[in-house]
């Protein structure tokens, strides 16, 4: 039998994915005894999973009713775990568009603050690692460099809220490798060059140019996802 922590993670991921997929509608009562029977685990394992789901806004215990599933309006949509579940659901493209629109309002400002600072070179280094990975056709290395790029951009701003948002962006980037659709997730030199343009502006200390290059970078990605999204 897997260790208790592994059982908890399995129950948590399965229930969370079912809620996000819509297999458990809002208002559905989750009965711990039935979940325990289904997974062959103790009720304490189920209760632990439900506590995490509650912290993420997916369920809520109600007196004389039980633990009920909540709608998307209550979910912690910026939490990496929720992003991962939505990324594996039919809402994949919707989530990409929504969070890319949010990133358009955040990352250019972060870039203007990072420009000329001690963290600027880390952004450029990551962009150049993306170019090198692209030349090798190494998608894993490309993704890791992309994650480092955006983390350095946000943390280099000196704004603690922007730095915290880096976890959200990383989770979103990582959903692109967890699905099988043929999308713009294929790595391209043009995308890496857009990242490099941001890095050069940051190292030059040109906040306005860095913000403009970041707007172009995120905007192109958003437009590509909108174009790739299924119609209807």
PDB file of C-alpha atoms in Angstrom:
ATOM      1  CA  UNK A   1       0.000   0.000   0.000  1.00  0.00           C
ATOM      2  CA  UNK A   2       1.350   3.503  -0.826  1.00  0.00           C
ATOM      3  CA  UNK A   3       2.367   5.739   2.109  1.00  0.00           C
ATOM      4  CA  UNK A   4      -0.386   7.840   3.681  1.00  0.00           C
ATOM      5  CA  UNK A   5       0.937  11.017   2.067  1.00  0.00           C
ATOM      6  CA  UNK A   6       0.728   9.381  -1.351  1.00  0.00           C
ATOM      7  CA  UNK A   7      -2.833   8.271  -0.669  1.00  0.00           C
ATOM      8  CA  UNK A   8      -3.774  11.795   0.393  1.00  0.00           C
ATOM      9  CA  UNK A   9      -2.261  13.278  -2.779  1.00  0.00           C
ATOM     10  CA  UNK A  10      -4.086  10.739  -4.957  1.00  0.00           C
ATOM     11  CA  UNK A  11      -7.463  11.453  -3.346  1.00  0.00           C
ATOM     12  CA  UNK A  12      -6.847  15.209  -3.462  1.00  0.00           C
ATOM     13  CA  UNK A  13      -5.827  15.221  -7.124  1.00  0.00           C
ATOM     14  CA  UNK A  14      -8.694  12.983  -8.201  1.00  0.00           C
ATOM     15  CA  UNK A  15     -11.385  14.947  -6.368  1.00  0.00           C
ATOM     16  CA  UNK A  16      -9.919  18.294  -7.406  1.00  0.00           C
ATOM     17  CA  UNK A  17      -9.753  17.243 -11.044  1.00  0.00           C
ATOM     18  CA  UNK A  18     -13.338  15.962 -10.954  1.00  0.00           C
ATOM     19  CA  UNK A  19     -14.577  19.274  -9.581  1.00  0.00           C
ATOM     20  CA  UNK A  20     -12.637  21.346 -12.102  1.00  0.00           C
ATOM     21  CA  UNK A  21     -13.710  19.062 -14.971  1.00  0.00           C
ATOM     22  CA  UNK A  22     -17.364  19.501 -13.972  1.00  0.00           C
ATOM     23  CA  UNK A  23     -17.862  15.844 -13.084  1.00  0.00           C
ATOM     24  CA  UNK A  24     -18.944  17.050  -9.629  1.00  0.00           C
ATOM     25  CA  UNK A  25     -21.396  19.912 -10.041  1.00  0.00           C
ATOM     26  CA  UNK A  26     -21.629  22.865  -7.637  1.00  0.00           C
ATOM     27  CA  UNK A  27     -23.892  21.913  -4.751  1.00  0.00           C
ATOM     28  CA  UNK A  28     -22.933  18.241  -4.865  1.00  0.00           C
ATOM     29  CA  UNK A  29     -22.371  16.848  -1.379  1.00  0.00           C
ATOM     30  CA  UNK A  30     -19.101  14.949  -1.046  1.00  0.00           C
ATOM     31  CA  UNK A  31     -19.624  12.112   1.415  1.00  0.00           C
ATOM     32  CA  UNK A  32     -16.347  11.105   3.108  1.00  0.00           C
ATOM     33  CA  UNK A  33     -17.493   7.547   3.744  1.00  0.00           C
ATOM     34  CA  UNK A  34     -18.198   6.985   0.041  1.00  0.00           C
ATOM     35  CA  UNK A  35     -14.884   8.536  -0.990  1.00  0.00           C
ATOM     36  CA  UNK A  36     -13.062   6.389   1.571  1.00  0.00           C
ATOM     37  CA  UNK A  37     -14.708   3.268   0.172  1.00  0.00           C
ATOM     38  CA  UNK A  38     -13.951   4.221  -3.435  1.00  0.00           C
ATOM     39  CA  UNK A  39     -10.243   4.782  -2.813  1.00  0.00           C
ATOM     40  CA  UNK A  40      -9.755   2.223  -0.088  1.00  0.00           C
ATOM     41  CA  UNK A  41      -8.456   4.816   2.361  1.00  0.00           C
ATOM     42  CA  UNK A  42      -9.314   5.923   5.865  1.00  0.00           C
ATOM     43  CA  UNK A  43     -11.733   8.770   6.487  1.00  0.00           C
ATOM     44  CA  UNK A  44      -8.890  10.775   8.018  1.00  0.00           C
ATOM     45  CA  UNK A  45      -7.124  10.718   4.630  1.00  0.00           C
ATOM     46  CA  UNK A  46     -10.329  11.926   2.972  1.00  0.00           C
ATOM     47  CA  UNK A  47     -10.807  14.667   5.569  1.00  0.00           C
ATOM     48  CA  UNK A  48      -7.260  15.896   4.982  1.00  0.00           C
ATOM     49  CA  UNK A  49      -7.898  16.072   1.228  1.00  0.00           C
ATOM     50  CA  UNK A  50     -11.170  17.922   1.801  1.00  0.00           C
ATOM     51  CA  UNK A  51      -9.403  20.462   4.018  1.00  0.00           C
ATOM     52  CA  UNK A  52      -7.007  21.255   1.186  1.00  0.00           C
ATOM     53  CA  UNK A  53      -9.884  21.526  -1.292  1.00  0.00           C
ATOM     54  CA  UNK A  54     -11.612  23.891   1.131  1.00  0.00           C
ATOM     55  CA  UNK A  55      -8.483  26.067   1.345  1.00  0.00           C
ATOM     56  CA  UNK A  56      -8.546  26.285  -2.463  1.00  0.00           C
ATOM     57  CA  UNK A  57     -12.215  27.295  -2.498  1.00  0.00           C
ATOM     58  CA  UNK A  58     -13.454  24.144  -4.238  1.00  0.00           C
ATOM     59  CA  UNK A  59     -15.597  22.839  -1.370  1.00  0.00           C
ATOM     60  CA  UNK A  60     -17.178  24.171   1.795  1.00  0.00           C
ATOM     61  CA  UNK A  61     -18.504  22.316   4.845  1.00  0.00           C
ATOM     62  CA  UNK A  62     -22.060  23.309   5.737  1.00  0.00           C
ATOM     63  CA  UNK A  63     -23.871  22.477   8.927  1.00  0.00           C
ATOM     64  CA  UNK A  64     -26.521  19.759   8.596  1.00  0.00           C
ATOM     65  CA  UNK A  65     -25.653  19.409   4.894  1.00  0.00           C
ATOM     66  CA  UNK A  66     -22.071  18.191   4.645  1.00  0.00           C
ATOM     67  CA  UNK A  67     -19.190  19.210   2.415  1.00  0.00           C
ATOM     68  CA  UNK A  68     -20.527  20.811  -0.752  1.00  0.00           C
ATOM     69  CA  UNK A  69     -18.803  21.492  -4.050  1.00  0.00           C
ATOM     70  CA  UNK A  70     -18.498  25.204  -4.889  1.00  0.00           C
ATOM     71  CA  UNK A  71     -18.589  26.935  -8.268  1.00  0.00           C
ATOM     72  CA  UNK A  72     -15.681  28.576 -10.040  1.00  0.00           C
ATOM     73  CA  UNK A  73     -16.468  31.939  -8.480  1.00  0.00           C
ATOM     74  CA  UNK A  74     -15.107  30.628  -5.185  1.00  0.00           C
ATOM     75  CA  UNK A  75     -11.958  28.919  -6.483  1.00  0.00           C
ATOM     76  CA  UNK A  76      -8.441  30.217  -5.840  1.00  0.00           C
ATOM     77  CA  UNK A  77      -7.758  30.615  -9.540  1.00  0.00           C
ATOM     78  CA  UNK A  78      -4.189  31.846  -9.060  1.00  0.00           C
ATOM     79  CA  UNK A  79      -3.169  28.877  -6.912  1.00  0.00           C
ATOM     80  CA  UNK A  80      -0.691  26.620  -8.761  1.00  0.00           C
ATOM     81  CA  UNK A  81      -2.654  23.477  -7.862  1.00  0.00           C
ATOM     82  CA  UNK A  82      -5.894  24.858  -9.307  1.00  0.00           C
ATOM     83  CA  UNK A  83      -4.019  26.054 -12.391  1.00  0.00           C
ATOM     84  CA  UNK A  84      -2.649  22.549 -12.880  1.00  0.00           C
ATOM     85  CA  UNK A  85      -6.121  21.009 -12.628  1.00  0.00           C
ATOM     86  CA  UNK A  86      -7.655  23.545 -15.011  1.00  0.00           C
ATOM     87  CA  UNK A  87      -4.738  22.978 -17.378  1.00  0.00           C
ATOM     88  CA  UNK A  88      -5.693  19.305 -17.598  1.00  0.00           C
ATOM     89  CA  UNK A  89      -9.383  20.090 -18.101  1.00  0.00           C
ATOM     90  CA  UNK A  90     -11.557  21.302 -20.990  1.00  0.00           C
ATOM     91  CA  UNK A  91     -10.894  24.827 -19.641  1.00  0.00           C
ATOM     92  CA  UNK A  92      -7.255  24.665 -20.810  1.00  0.00           C
ATOM     93  CA  UNK A  93      -7.546  27.364 -23.474  1.00  0.00           C
ATOM     94  CA  UNK A  94      -9.892  29.510 -21.379  1.00  0.00           C
ATOM     95  CA  UNK A  95      -7.399  29.523 -18.528  1.00  0.00           C
ATOM     96  CA  UNK A  96      -4.522  30.371 -20.855  1.00  0.00           C
ATOM     97  CA  UNK A  97      -6.417  33.367 -22.235  1.00  0.00           C
ATOM     98  CA  UNK A  98      -7.566  34.581 -18.815  1.00  0.00           C
ATOM     99  CA  UNK A  99      -4.145  34.404 -17.211  1.00  0.00           C
ATOM    100  CA  UNK A 100      -2.336  35.810 -20.234  1.00  0.00           C
ATOM    101  CA  UNK A 101      -4.678  38.810 -20.073  1.00  0.00           C
ATOM    102  CA  UNK A 102      -3.763  39.201 -16.406  1.00  0.00           C
ATOM    103  CA  UNK A 103      -0.067  38.846 -17.209  1.00  0.00           C
ATOM    104  CA  UNK A 104      -0.408  41.666 -19.747  1.00  0.00           C
ATOM    105  CA  UNK A 105      -1.300  43.935 -16.845  1.00  0.00           C
ATOM    106  CA  UNK A 106       1.456  42.704 -14.542  1.00  0.00           C
ATOM    107  CA  UNK A 107       4.614  41.665 -16.370  1.00  0.00           C
ATOM    108  CA  UNK A 108       5.245  44.885 -18.345  1.00  0.00           C
ATOM    109  CA  UNK A 109       5.103  46.847 -15.075  1.00  0.00           C
ATOM    110  CA  UNK A 110       7.442  44.319 -13.463  1.00  0.00           C
ATOM    111  CA  UNK A 111       9.810  44.732 -16.411  1.00  0.00           C
ATOM    112  CA  UNK A 112       9.910  48.500 -16.001  1.00  0.00           C
ATOM    113  CA  UNK A 113      10.834  48.020 -12.332  1.00  0.00           C
ATOM    114  CA  UNK A 114      13.450  45.334 -13.052  1.00  0.00           C
ATOM    115  CA  UNK A 115      15.233  47.427 -15.706  1.00  0.00           C
ATOM    116  CA  UNK A 116      18.765  48.332 -14.723  1.00  0.00           C
ATOM    117  CA  UNK A 117      18.562  46.424 -11.458  1.00  0.00           C
ATOM    118  CA  UNK A 118      20.673  43.584 -10.155  1.00  0.00           C
ATOM    119  CA  UNK A 119      18.216  40.990 -11.477  1.00  0.00           C
ATOM    120  CA  UNK A 120      18.258  42.179 -15.098  1.00  0.00           C
ATOM    121  CA  UNK A 121      21.152  39.971 -16.176  1.00  0.00           C
ATOM    122  CA  UNK A 122      19.378  36.834 -14.909  1.00  0.00           C
ATOM    123  CA  UNK A 123      16.477  37.589 -17.249  1.00  0.00           C
ATOM    124  CA  UNK A 124      18.786  37.961 -20.249  1.00  0.00           C
ATOM    125  CA  UNK A 125      20.722  34.820 -19.306  1.00  0.00           C
ATOM    126  CA  UNK A 126      17.481  32.821 -19.209  1.00  0.00           C
ATOM    127  CA  UNK A 127      16.410  34.170 -22.610  1.00  0.00           C
ATOM    128  CA  UNK A 128      19.739  33.162 -24.108  1.00  0.00           C
ATOM    129  CA  UNK A 129      19.373  29.710 -22.563  1.00  0.00           C
ATOM    130  CA  UNK A 130      16.023  29.510 -24.372  1.00  0.00           C
ATOM    131  CA  UNK A 131      17.749  30.278 -27.668  1.00  0.00           C
ATOM    132  CA  UNK A 132      20.389  27.627 -27.012  1.00  0.00           C
ATOM    133  CA  UNK A 133      17.721  25.062 -26.119  1.00  0.00           C
ATOM    134  CA  UNK A 134      15.811  25.950 -29.275  1.00  0.00           C
ATOM    135  CA  UNK A 135      18.932  25.336 -31.373  1.00  0.00           C
ATOM    136  CA  UNK A 136      19.281  21.901 -29.747  1.00  0.00           C
ATOM    137  CA  UNK A 137      15.531  21.241 -30.111  1.00  0.00           C
ATOM    138  CA  UNK A 138      15.470  20.526 -26.377  1.00  0.00           C
ATOM    139  CA  UNK A 139      11.921  21.367 -25.306  1.00  0.00           C
ATOM    140  CA  UNK A 140      12.507  20.462 -21.651  1.00  0.00           C
ATOM    141  CA  UNK A 141      15.483  22.807 -21.329  1.00  0.00           C
ATOM    142  CA  UNK A 142      13.495  25.477 -23.190  1.00  0.00           C
ATOM    143  CA  UNK A 143      10.640  25.235 -20.710  1.00  0.00           C
ATOM    144  CA  UNK A 144      12.952  25.388 -17.696  1.00  0.00           C
ATOM    145  CA  UNK A 145      14.686  28.464 -19.122  1.00  0.00           C
ATOM    146  CA  UNK A 146      11.290  30.047 -19.842  1.00  0.00           C
ATOM    147  CA  UNK A 147      10.265  29.467 -16.221  1.00  0.00           C
ATOM    148  CA  UNK A 148      13.537  31.049 -15.009  1.00  0.00           C
ATOM    149  CA  UNK A 149      12.996  34.002 -17.343  1.00  0.00           C
ATOM    150  CA  UNK A 150       9.582  34.923 -15.991  1.00  0.00           C
ATOM    151  CA  UNK A 151      10.549  34.251 -12.382  1.00  0.00           C
ATOM    152  CA  UNK A 152      13.598  36.510 -12.707  1.00  0.00           C
ATOM    153  CA  UNK A 153      11.503  39.188 -14.411  1.00  0.00           C
ATOM    154  CA  UNK A 154       8.923  39.217 -11.624  1.00  0.00           C
ATOM    155  CA  UNK A 155      11.231  38.794  -8.632  1.00  0.00           C
ATOM    156  CA  UNK A 156      13.699  41.338  -9.988  1.00  0.00           C
ATOM    157  CA  UNK A 157      11.029  44.026  -9.719  1.00  0.00           C
ATOM    158  CA  UNK A 158      11.474  44.292  -5.952  1.00  0.00           C
ATOM    159  CA  UNK A 159       7.692  44.052  -5.582  1.00  0.00           C
ATOM    160  CA  UNK A 160       6.757  41.201  -3.219  1.00  0.00           C
ATOM    161  CA  UNK A 161       3.326  40.737  -4.819  1.00  0.00           C
ATOM    162  CA  UNK A 162       4.838  40.447  -8.294  1.00  0.00           C
ATOM    163  CA  UNK A 163       7.398  37.982  -6.927  1.00  0.00           C
ATOM    164  CA  UNK A 164       4.587  35.867  -5.477  1.00  0.00           C
ATOM    165  CA  UNK A 165       2.852  35.914  -8.877  1.00  0.00           C
ATOM    166  CA  UNK A 166       5.872  34.073 -10.305  1.00  0.00           C
ATOM    167  CA  UNK A 167       4.485  30.825  -8.889  1.00  0.00           C
ATOM    168  CA  UNK A 168       1.250  31.383 -10.797  1.00  0.00           C
ATOM    169  CA  UNK A 169       3.099  32.039 -14.051  1.00  0.00           C
ATOM    170  CA  UNK A 170       5.310  28.982 -13.580  1.00  0.00           C
ATOM    171  CA  UNK A 171       2.279  26.764 -12.995  1.00  0.00           C
ATOM    172  CA  UNK A 172       0.650  28.132 -16.145  1.00  0.00           C
ATOM    173  CA  UNK A 173       3.765  27.544 -18.238  1.00  0.00           C
ATOM    174  CA  UNK A 174       4.025  23.971 -17.014  1.00  0.00           C
ATOM    175  CA  UNK A 175       0.453  23.142 -18.088  1.00  0.00           C
ATOM    176  CA  UNK A 176       1.597  23.480 -21.697  1.00  0.00           C
ATOM    177  CA  UNK A 177       3.543  20.225 -21.470  1.00  0.00           C
ATOM    178  CA  UNK A 178       0.772  18.271 -19.759  1.00  0.00           C
ATOM    179  CA  UNK A 179      -1.665  18.086 -22.662  1.00  0.00           C
ATOM    180  CA  UNK A 180      -1.546  16.380 -26.031  1.00  0.00           C
ATOM    181  CA  UNK A 181      -3.184  18.988 -28.279  1.00  0.00           C
ATOM    182  CA  UNK A 182      -1.085  20.323 -31.149  1.00  0.00           C
ATOM    183  CA  UNK A 183      -0.834  23.952 -30.053  1.00  0.00           C
ATOM    184  CA  UNK A 184       1.702  26.763 -30.024  1.00  0.00           C
ATOM    185  CA  UNK A 185       3.500  24.879 -27.266  1.00  0.00           C
ATOM    186  CA  UNK A 186       6.045  23.844 -29.886  1.00  0.00           C
ATOM    187  CA  UNK A 187       9.155  25.865 -29.120  1.00  0.00           C
ATOM    188  CA  UNK A 188      10.174  28.483 -31.699  1.00  0.00           C
ATOM    189  CA  UNK A 189      13.214  30.666 -32.212  1.00  0.00           C
ATOM    190  CA  UNK A 190      10.973  33.689 -32.784  1.00  0.00           C
ATOM    191  CA  UNK A 191       9.506  33.354 -29.302  1.00  0.00           C
ATOM    192  CA  UNK A 192      12.961  33.030 -27.769  1.00  0.00           C
ATOM    193  CA  UNK A 193      14.084  36.165 -29.613  1.00  0.00           C
ATOM    194  CA  UNK A 194      11.143  38.087 -28.150  1.00  0.00           C
ATOM    195  CA  UNK A 195      12.312  37.016 -24.705  1.00  0.00           C
ATOM    196  CA  UNK A 196      15.864  38.087 -25.545  1.00  0.00           C
ATOM    197  CA  UNK A 197      14.627  41.540 -26.592  1.00  0.00           C
ATOM    198  CA  UNK A 198      13.150  41.978 -23.128  1.00  0.00           C
ATOM    199  CA  UNK A 199      16.424  40.886 -21.543  1.00  0.00           C
ATOM    200  CA  UNK A 200      18.532  43.311 -23.572  1.00  0.00           C
ATOM    201  CA  UNK A 201      16.238  46.225 -22.677  1.00  0.00           C
ATOM    202  CA  UNK A 202      16.442  45.296 -19.000  1.00  0.00           C
ATOM    203  CA  UNK A 203      20.239  45.099 -18.988  1.00  0.00           C
ATOM    204  CA  UNK A 204      20.384  48.454 -20.816  1.00  0.00           C
ATOM    205  CA  UNK A 205      18.272  49.954 -18.040  1.00  0.00           C
ATOM    206  CA  UNK A 206      15.560  51.100 -20.451  1.00  0.00           C
ATOM    207  CA  UNK A 207      12.351  50.560 -18.494  1.00  0.00           C
ATOM    208  CA  UNK A 208      10.049  51.857 -21.225  1.00  0.00           C
ATOM    209  CA  UNK A 209      11.591  49.596 -23.865  1.00  0.00           C
ATOM    210  CA  UNK A 210      11.503  46.629 -21.488  1.00  0.00           C
ATOM    211  CA  UNK A 211       7.825  47.210 -20.751  1.00  0.00           C
ATOM    212  CA  UNK A 212       7.003  47.539 -24.459  1.00  0.00           C
ATOM    213  CA  UNK A 213       8.946  44.379 -25.331  1.00  0.00           C
ATOM    214  CA  UNK A 214       7.208  42.475 -22.541  1.00  0.00           C
ATOM    215  CA  UNK A 215       3.807  43.668 -23.735  1.00  0.00           C
ATOM    216  CA  UNK A 216       4.653  42.415 -27.224  1.00  0.00           C
ATOM    217  CA  UNK A 217       5.929  39.097 -25.855  1.00  0.00           C
ATOM    218  CA  UNK A 218       2.876  38.298 -23.743  1.00  0.00           C
ATOM    219  CA  UNK A 219       0.462  39.779 -26.276  1.00  0.00           C
ATOM    220  CA  UNK A 220       1.704  37.561 -29.105  1.00  0.00           C
ATOM    221  CA  UNK A 221       1.381  34.501 -26.883  1.00  0.00           C
ATOM    222  CA  UNK A 222      -2.172  35.458 -25.938  1.00  0.00           C
ATOM    223  CA  UNK A 223      -3.140  36.014 -29.562  1.00  0.00           C
ATOM    224  CA  UNK A 224      -1.663  32.648 -30.562  1.00  0.00           C
ATOM    225  CA  UNK A 225      -3.667  30.841 -27.898  1.00  0.00           C
ATOM    226  CA  UNK A 226      -6.850  32.625 -28.947  1.00  0.00           C
ATOM    227  CA  UNK A 227      -6.209  31.580 -32.561  1.00  0.00           C
ATOM    228  CA  UNK A 228      -5.548  27.964 -31.541  1.00  0.00           C
ATOM    229  CA  UNK A 229      -8.564  27.623 -29.227  1.00  0.00           C
ATOM    230  CA  UNK A 230     -11.351  25.320 -30.453  1.00  0.00           C
ATOM    231  CA  UNK A 231     -14.350  27.141 -31.891  1.00  0.00           C
ATOM    232  CA  UNK A 232     -17.865  26.634 -30.615  1.00  0.00           C
TER     233      UNK A 232
END
